[in-house]
XYZ file of C-alpha atoms in Angstrom:
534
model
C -8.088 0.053 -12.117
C -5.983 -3.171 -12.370
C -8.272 -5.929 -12.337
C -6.494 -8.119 -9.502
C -6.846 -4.756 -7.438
C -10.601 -4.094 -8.284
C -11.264 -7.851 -7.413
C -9.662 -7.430 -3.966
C -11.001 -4.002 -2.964
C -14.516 -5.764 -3.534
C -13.711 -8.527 -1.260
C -12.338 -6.517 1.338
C -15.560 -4.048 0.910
C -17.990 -7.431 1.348
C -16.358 -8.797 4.008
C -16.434 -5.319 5.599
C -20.257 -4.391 4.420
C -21.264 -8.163 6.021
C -20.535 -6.671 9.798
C -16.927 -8.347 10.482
C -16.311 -4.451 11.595
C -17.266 -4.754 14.810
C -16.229 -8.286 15.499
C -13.866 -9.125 18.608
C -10.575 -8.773 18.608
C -8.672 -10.224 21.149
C -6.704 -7.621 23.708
C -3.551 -9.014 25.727
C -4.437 -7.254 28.929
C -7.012 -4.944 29.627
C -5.469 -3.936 33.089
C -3.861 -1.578 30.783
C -6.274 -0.130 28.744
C -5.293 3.425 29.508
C -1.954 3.568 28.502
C -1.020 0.753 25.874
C -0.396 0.987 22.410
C -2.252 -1.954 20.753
C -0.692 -3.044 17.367
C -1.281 -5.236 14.553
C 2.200 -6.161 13.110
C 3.147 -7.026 9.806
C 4.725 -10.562 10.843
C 4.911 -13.304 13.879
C 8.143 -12.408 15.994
C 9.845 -15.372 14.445
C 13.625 -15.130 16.455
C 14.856 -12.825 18.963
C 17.939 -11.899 18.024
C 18.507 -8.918 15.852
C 22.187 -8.909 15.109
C 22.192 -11.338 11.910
C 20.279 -12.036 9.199
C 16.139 -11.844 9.750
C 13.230 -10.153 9.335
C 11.890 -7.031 9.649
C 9.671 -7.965 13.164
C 12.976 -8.890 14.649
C 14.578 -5.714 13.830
C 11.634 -3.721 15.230
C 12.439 -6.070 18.241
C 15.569 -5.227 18.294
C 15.816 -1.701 18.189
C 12.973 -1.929 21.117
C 14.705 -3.463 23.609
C 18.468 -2.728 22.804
C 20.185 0.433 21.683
C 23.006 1.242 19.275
C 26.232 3.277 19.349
C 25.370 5.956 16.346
C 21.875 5.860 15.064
C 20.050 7.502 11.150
C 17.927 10.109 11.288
C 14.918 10.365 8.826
C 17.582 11.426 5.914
C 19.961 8.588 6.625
C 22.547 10.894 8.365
C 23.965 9.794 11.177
C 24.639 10.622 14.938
C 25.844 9.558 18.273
C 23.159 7.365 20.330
C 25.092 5.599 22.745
C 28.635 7.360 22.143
C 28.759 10.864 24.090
C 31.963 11.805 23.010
C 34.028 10.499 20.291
C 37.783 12.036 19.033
C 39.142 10.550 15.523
C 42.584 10.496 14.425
C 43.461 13.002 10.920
C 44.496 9.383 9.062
C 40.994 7.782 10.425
C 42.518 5.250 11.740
C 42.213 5.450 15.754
C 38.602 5.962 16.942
C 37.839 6.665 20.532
C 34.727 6.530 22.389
C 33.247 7.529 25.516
C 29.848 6.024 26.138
C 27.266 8.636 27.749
C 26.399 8.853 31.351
C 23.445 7.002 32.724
C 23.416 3.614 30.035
C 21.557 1.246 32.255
C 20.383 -2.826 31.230
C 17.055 -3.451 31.922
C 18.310 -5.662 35.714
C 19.851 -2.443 36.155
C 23.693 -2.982 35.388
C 25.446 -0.731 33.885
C 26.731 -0.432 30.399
C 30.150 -1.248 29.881
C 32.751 -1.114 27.628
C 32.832 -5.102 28.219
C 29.484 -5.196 26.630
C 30.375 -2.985 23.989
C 33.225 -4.996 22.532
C 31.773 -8.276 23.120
C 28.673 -7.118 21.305
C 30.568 -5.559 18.211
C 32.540 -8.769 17.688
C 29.242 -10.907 17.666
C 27.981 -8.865 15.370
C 30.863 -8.780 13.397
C 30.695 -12.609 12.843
C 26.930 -12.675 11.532
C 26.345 -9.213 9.620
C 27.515 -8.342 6.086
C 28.775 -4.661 7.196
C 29.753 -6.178 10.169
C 32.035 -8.835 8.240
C 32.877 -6.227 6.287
C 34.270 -3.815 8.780
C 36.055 -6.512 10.965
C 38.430 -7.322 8.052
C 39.976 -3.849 8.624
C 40.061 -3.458 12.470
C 43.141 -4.067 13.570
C 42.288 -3.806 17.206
C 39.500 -2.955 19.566
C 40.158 -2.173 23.073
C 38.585 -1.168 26.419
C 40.600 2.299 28.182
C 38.042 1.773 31.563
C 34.006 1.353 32.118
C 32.974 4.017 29.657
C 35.796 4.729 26.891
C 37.027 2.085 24.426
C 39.386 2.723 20.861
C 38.758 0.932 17.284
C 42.500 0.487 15.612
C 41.721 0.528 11.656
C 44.268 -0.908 9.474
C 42.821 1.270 7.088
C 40.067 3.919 6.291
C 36.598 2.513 6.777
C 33.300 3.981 7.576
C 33.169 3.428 10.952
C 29.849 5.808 12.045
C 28.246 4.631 8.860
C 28.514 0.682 9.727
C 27.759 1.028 13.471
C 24.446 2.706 12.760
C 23.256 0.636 10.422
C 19.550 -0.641 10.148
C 19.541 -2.314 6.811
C 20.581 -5.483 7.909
C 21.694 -7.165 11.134
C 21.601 -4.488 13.734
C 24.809 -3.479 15.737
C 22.900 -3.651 18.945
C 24.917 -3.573 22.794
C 23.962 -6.971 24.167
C 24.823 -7.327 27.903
C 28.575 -9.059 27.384
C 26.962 -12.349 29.235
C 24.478 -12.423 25.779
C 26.929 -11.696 23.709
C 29.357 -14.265 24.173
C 26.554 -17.244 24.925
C 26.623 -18.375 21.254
C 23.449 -18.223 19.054
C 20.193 -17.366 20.703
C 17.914 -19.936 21.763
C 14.551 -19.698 23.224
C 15.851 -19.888 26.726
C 18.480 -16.524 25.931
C 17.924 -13.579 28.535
C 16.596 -10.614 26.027
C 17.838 -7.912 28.483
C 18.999 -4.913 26.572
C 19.332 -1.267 27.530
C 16.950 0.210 25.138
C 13.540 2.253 25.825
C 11.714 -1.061 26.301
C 11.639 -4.026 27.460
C 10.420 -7.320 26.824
C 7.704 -9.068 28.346
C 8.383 -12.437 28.504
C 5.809 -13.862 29.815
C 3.626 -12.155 27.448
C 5.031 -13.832 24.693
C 2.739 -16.763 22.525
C 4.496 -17.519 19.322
C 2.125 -16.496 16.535
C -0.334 -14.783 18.667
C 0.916 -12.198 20.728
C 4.245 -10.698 22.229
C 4.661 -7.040 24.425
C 7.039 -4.668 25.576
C 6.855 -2.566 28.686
C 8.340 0.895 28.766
C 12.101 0.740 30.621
C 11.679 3.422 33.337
C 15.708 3.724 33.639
C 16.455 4.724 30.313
C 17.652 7.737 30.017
C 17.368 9.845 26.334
C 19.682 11.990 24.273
C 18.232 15.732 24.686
C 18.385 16.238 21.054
C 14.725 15.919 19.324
C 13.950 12.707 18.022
C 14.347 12.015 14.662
C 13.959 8.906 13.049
C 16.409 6.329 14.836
C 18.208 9.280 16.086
C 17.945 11.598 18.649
C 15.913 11.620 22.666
C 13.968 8.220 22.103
C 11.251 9.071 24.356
C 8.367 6.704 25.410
C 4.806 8.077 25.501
C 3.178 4.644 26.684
C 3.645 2.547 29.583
C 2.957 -0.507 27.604
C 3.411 -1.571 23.701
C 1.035 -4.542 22.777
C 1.627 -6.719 19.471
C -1.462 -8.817 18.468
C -0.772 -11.143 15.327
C -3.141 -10.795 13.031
C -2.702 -12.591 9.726
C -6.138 -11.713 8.668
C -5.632 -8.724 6.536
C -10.158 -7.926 6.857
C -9.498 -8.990 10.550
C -6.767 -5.934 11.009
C -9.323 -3.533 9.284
C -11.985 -4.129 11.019
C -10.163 -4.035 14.556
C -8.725 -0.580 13.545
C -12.188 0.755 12.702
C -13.438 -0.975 16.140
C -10.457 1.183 18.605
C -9.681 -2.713 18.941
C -6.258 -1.687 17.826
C -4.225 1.689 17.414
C -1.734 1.283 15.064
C -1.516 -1.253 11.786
C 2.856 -1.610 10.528
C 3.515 -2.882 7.674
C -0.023 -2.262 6.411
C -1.079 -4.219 3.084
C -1.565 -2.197 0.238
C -5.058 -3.134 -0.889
C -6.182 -2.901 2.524
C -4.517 0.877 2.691
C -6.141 1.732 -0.344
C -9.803 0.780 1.109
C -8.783 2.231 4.289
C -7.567 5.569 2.991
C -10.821 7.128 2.994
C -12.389 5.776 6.621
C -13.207 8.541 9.085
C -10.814 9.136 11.856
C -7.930 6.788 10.618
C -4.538 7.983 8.553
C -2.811 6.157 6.098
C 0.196 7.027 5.204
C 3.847 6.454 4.214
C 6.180 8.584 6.575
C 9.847 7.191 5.109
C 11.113 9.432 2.231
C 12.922 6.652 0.853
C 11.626 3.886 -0.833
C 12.456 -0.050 -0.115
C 13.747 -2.714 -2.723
C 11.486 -4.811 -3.693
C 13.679 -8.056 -5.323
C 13.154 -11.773 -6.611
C 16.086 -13.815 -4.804
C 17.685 -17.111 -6.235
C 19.517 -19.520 -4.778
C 22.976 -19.693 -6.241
C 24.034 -23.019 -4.443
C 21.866 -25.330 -6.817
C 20.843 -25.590 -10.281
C 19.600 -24.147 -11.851
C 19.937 -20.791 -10.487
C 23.876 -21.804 -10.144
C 24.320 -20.704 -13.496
C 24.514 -16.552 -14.846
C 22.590 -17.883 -17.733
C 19.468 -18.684 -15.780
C 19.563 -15.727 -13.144
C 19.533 -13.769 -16.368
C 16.587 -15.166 -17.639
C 14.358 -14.536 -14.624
C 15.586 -11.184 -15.059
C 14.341 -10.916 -18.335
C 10.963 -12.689 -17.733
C 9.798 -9.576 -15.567
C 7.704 -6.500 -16.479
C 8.460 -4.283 -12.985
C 4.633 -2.608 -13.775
C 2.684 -5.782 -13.108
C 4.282 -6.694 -9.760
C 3.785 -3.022 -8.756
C 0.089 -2.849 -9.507
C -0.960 -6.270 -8.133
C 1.776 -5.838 -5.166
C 1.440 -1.854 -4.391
C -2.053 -0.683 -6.344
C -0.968 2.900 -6.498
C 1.710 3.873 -8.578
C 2.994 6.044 -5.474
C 3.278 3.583 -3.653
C 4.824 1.255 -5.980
C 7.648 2.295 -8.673
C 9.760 0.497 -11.240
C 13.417 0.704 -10.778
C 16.333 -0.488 -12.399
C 18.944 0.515 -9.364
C 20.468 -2.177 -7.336
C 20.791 1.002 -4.650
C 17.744 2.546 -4.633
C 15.892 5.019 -7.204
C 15.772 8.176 -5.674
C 18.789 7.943 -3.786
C 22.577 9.305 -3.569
C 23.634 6.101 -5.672
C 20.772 4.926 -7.562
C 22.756 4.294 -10.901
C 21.097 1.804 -13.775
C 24.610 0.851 -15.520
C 24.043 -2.378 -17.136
C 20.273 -2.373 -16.714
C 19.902 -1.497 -20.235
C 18.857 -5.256 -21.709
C 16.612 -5.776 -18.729
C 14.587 -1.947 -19.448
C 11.956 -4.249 -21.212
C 10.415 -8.084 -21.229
C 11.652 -10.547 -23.363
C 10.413 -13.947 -23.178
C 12.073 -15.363 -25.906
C 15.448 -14.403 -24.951
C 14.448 -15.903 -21.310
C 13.959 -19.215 -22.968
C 16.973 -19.124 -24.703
C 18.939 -18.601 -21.393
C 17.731 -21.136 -19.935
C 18.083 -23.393 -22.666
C 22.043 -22.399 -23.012
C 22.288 -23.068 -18.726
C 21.699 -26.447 -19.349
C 17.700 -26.262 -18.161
C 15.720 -29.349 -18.783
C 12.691 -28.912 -17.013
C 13.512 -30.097 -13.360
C 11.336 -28.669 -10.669
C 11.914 -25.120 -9.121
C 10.729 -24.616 -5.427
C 9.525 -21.103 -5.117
C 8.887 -19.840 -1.257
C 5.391 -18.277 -0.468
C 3.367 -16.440 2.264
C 0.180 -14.908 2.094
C 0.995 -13.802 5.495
C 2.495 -10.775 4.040
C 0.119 -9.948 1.363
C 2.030 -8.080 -0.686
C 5.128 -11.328 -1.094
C 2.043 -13.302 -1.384
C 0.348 -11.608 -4.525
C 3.371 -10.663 -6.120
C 4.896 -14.525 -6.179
C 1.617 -15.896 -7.227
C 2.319 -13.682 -10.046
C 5.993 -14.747 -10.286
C 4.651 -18.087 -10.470
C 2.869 -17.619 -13.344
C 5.153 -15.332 -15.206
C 8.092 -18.141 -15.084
C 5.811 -20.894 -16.178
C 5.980 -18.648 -19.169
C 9.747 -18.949 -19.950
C 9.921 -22.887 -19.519
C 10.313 -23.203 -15.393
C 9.011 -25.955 -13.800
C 7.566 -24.318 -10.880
C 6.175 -25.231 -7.808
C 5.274 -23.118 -5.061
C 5.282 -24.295 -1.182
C 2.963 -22.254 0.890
C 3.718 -21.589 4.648
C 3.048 -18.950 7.190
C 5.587 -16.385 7.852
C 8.128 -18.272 10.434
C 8.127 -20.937 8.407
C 8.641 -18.948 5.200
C 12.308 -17.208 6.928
C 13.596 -20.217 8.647
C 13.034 -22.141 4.743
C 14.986 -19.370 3.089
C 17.903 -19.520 5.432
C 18.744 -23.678 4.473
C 21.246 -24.451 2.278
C 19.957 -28.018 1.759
C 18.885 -29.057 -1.508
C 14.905 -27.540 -2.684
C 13.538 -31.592 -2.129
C 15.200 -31.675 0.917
C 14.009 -28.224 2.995
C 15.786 -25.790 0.658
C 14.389 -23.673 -2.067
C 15.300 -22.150 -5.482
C 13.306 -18.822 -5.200
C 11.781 -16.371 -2.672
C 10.332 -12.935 -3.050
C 10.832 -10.054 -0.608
C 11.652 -6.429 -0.062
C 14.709 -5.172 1.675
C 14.941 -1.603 3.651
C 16.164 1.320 1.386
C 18.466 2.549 4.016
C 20.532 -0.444 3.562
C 20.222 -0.945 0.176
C 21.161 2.698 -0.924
C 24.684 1.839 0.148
C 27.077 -0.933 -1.217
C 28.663 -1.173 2.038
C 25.205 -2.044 3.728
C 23.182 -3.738 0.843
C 22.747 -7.130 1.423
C 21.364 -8.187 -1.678
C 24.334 -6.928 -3.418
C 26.792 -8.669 -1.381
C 28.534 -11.070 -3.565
C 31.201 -12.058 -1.282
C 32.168 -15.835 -1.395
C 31.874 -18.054 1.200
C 28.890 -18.952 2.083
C 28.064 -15.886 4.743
C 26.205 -13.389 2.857
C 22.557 -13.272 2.476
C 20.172 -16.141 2.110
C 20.860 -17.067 -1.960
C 24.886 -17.009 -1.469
C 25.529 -15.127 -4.475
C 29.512 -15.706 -5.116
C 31.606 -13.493 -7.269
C 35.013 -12.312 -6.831
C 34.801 -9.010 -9.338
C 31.856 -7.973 -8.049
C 33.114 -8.309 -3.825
C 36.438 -6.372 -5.217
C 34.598 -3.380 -6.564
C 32.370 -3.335 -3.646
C 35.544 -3.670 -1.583
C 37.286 -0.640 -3.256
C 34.165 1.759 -3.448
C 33.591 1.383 0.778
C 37.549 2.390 1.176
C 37.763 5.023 -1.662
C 37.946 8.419 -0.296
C 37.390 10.540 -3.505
C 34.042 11.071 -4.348
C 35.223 10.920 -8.104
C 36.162 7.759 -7.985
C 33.560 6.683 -5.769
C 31.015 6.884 -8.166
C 33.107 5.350 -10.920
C 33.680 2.302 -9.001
C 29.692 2.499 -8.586
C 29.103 2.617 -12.066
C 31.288 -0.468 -12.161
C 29.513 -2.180 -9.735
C 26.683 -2.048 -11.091
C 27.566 -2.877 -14.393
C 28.967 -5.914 -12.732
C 26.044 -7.139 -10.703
C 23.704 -7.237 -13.885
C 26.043 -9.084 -15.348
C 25.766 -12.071 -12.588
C 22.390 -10.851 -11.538
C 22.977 -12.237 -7.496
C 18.881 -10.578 -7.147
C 16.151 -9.593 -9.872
C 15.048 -6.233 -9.129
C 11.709 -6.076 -9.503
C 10.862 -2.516 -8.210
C 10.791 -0.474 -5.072
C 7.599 -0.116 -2.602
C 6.394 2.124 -0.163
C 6.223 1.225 3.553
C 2.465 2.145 4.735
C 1.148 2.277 8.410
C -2.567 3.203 9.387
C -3.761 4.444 12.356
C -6.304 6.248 14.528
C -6.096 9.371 14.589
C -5.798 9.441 18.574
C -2.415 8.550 18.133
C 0.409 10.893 17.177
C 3.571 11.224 17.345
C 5.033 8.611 14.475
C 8.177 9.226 13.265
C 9.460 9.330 9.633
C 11.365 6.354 10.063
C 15.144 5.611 7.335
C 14.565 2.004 6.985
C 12.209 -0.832 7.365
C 12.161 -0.778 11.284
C 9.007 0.490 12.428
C 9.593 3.224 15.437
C 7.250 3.469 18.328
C 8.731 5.561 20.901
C 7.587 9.244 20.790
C 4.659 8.018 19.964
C 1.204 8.806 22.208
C -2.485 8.067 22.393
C -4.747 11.202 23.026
């Protein structure tokens, strides 16, 4: 056993042997003890709005309250959610939609094509597929109420981008939403989804609730993963934030709680063999797992030095001290995903093994002299926490001068979205993982996105090449030459190294075994509708 695992387990056990089982956890409303769904998440609700850039408790959020016009089923294909009927020209260059009967906002409007259109173009401005997809749609248009048309100026993806959950979300906001600007605490959060959200029940890093939306109406196919009749099982879904990883055991064990997301790894492998509680990981595919640097300042604005980091890493020590089993942890050398359609390695082949020497010679040859490097931590999510205090350690080894700033959660995804300088509330480095049913895709992978400008995700990566094969491979049509321009891309992005791979992780959920119902979900975004309490 890894020794930074054994030393944990044996905490955990102690702190579990000294009683701290059955110590209080505290409930947001026992009126509804019956038929709520009490959960420990993974992170604070930090923002509310799900259609940029955030994190993953946003995006469960999101896909709560609000719904989206095609959705991925447990395989990453994809199907109509919203859309009832849809009719596609032979060139694919005229979609048109018909939204299906009974869409209803939670004040009980109607959905419109208004809402629609307002909501893609929002999205559109904040999202890297969204960006993406806008620079080829030539028009969009409302026909009445229920039926609008997408005008391509050529071939894109269209199904594939409007159900994607590996980034921003392209969720229907009511039009009023949608065209307010960025959200602020004082935004309505009125979707049309299965839920909705409680307000009032909200306490920034303590607790925030959903109540089940008695108008929506589901699809009648099966549910399956995002797809399918999103049916809900509770009256009332409960999120208590609990930083605490002992603190989330021990309420689990209690019936304090139902459900741990996003579930630690040490704590999953001490829980694994409790009485009456599952662990397990229901998502076939796998989730990157990446160190990100901040292209904007030195000295991670130079090749040279991204390079190096690369090279400082041995993928099997994050994985043990980050993920404990190796099935839950792998090492991968795929910018889209081991395992997947398009998990190539082309130009991984200097980076297959450590080499510290050749680190230090990078960052010798980038002009490196020592200055400080501000590397992002929370132990809020346990595994980013263990695996950066590694990190920190590891690029001491190569010649970095770093120097880690703890924070909780919020704090740690509002840092990693400033540009400023690192002394002046920016950052060089941050650690993180990234949903595999984004990253499998270059049209949807984020950390991939090299496109200049300033738009992409939170390290700016900027090069041209790399944005023009990603470019061509989302409009190419053969398969053939899909996967060439893959190769290429690859090749390419190892070359400028925009993220260090580091591996690929599991995503791991315990609960009682009382509840049932949990679906196998493509991405990050943790599903609770369908699921019930016995």
């Amino acid at each position: 056993m890894h020794p930074t695992r054994m030393l944990r387990r044996m905490a955990l056990a102690g702190l579990v042997g000294l009683g701290l089982a059955g110590a209080p956890v505290p409930t947001l409303s026992a009126a509804w003890a019956d038929s709520v769904l009490r959960v420990a998440p993974g992170a604070d609700l930090s923002s509310l709005d799900p259609t940029g850039p955030s994190g993953t408790q946003t995006y469960i959020h999101g896909m709560m309250v609000y719904d989206t016009l095609f959705a991925q089923d447990e395989d990453l294909g994809i199907h109509p959610q919203m859309v009832g009927e849809e009719t596609v020209s032979d060139d694919k260059l005229h979609y048109r939609m018909t939204l299906r009967e009974g869409l209803r906002f939670h004040d009980n409007s109607s959905v419109t094509t208004r809402d629609v259109l307002a909501s893609l173009k929002r999205w559109m401005g904040l999202d890297v597929v969204g960006r993406t997809m806008a620079v080829d749609v030539a028009e969009m248009a409302a026909v009445d109420d229920r039926t609008f048309t997408i005008t391509l100026r050529r071939p894109f993806p269209v199904e594939q981008a409007l159900a994607n959950s590996g980034s921003g979300l392209p969720v229907i906001l009511r039009e009023k939403e949608a065209s307010g600007g960025p959200f602020t605490k004082d935004t309505a959060v009125i979707g049309s989804g299965p839920f909705r959200f409680l307000r009032d029940a909200w306490v920034p890093g303590a607790k925030f609730a959903y109540q089940r939306f008695e108008g929506y109406v589901p699809r009648s196919e099966p549910a399956n993963g995002m797809a399918g009749g999103k049916v809900v099982k509770v009256d009332r879904v409960e999120f208590t934030v609990m930083p605490d990883a002992t603190t989330k055991a021990s309420a689990l064990q209690s019936g304090e709680i139902d459900l741990i997301d996003q579930v630690p790894f040490d704590q999953a492998d001490f829980m694994s063999g409790m009485p009456g509680i599952t662990v397990a990981a229901p998502s076939k595919i796998f989730n990157t797992f990446f160190m990100r640097p901040n292209s904007l300042h030195p000295p991670f604005n130079d090749a040279r030095a991204r390079q190096a980091l690369a090279l400082a890493v041995n993928q099997p020590d994050y994985m043990a001290v980050a993920f404990v089993r190796p099935e839950w942890g792998q090492p991968c050398l795929s910018f889209f995903v081991c395992g997947s359609p398009n998990g190539v390695t082309n130009g991984s082949e200097p980076y297959q093994h450590q080499n510290l020497e050749r680190a230090r010679e990078l960052l010798r040859e980038s002009g490196y002299r020592g200055e400080k490097v501000v590397l992002l931590n929370s132990h809020e999510t346990l595994f980013v926490g263990m695996a950066t205090d590694l990190a920190a350690e590891n690029l001491k080894q190569i010649g970095l001068n770093v120097e880690v700033r703890e924070s909780d959660w919020g704090t740690y995804m509002a840092r990693r979205n400033n540009k400023a300088e690192p002394d002046a509330g920016g950052w060089n480095l941050f650690l993180t993982a990234t949903s595999g049913s984004g990253a499998y895709s270059p049209l949807s992978n984020t950390i991939a996105d090299t496109t200049c400008g300033g738009r992409n995700f939170a390290g700016w990566a900027c090069d041209e090449e790399a944005a023009r094969l990603r470019d061509a491979y989302v409009h190419e049509a053969d398969p053939a030459k899909q996967r060439q321009l893959l190769e290429q891309l690859s090749a390419r992005l190892w070359q400028v190294m925009p993220t260090v791979v580091l591996g690929q992780r599991a995503q791991l959920y315990a609960w009682r075994n009382d509840v049932s119902g949990l679906l196998r979900s493509p991405s990050l975004i943790t599903l609770l509708w369908n699921v019930e309490k016995h």
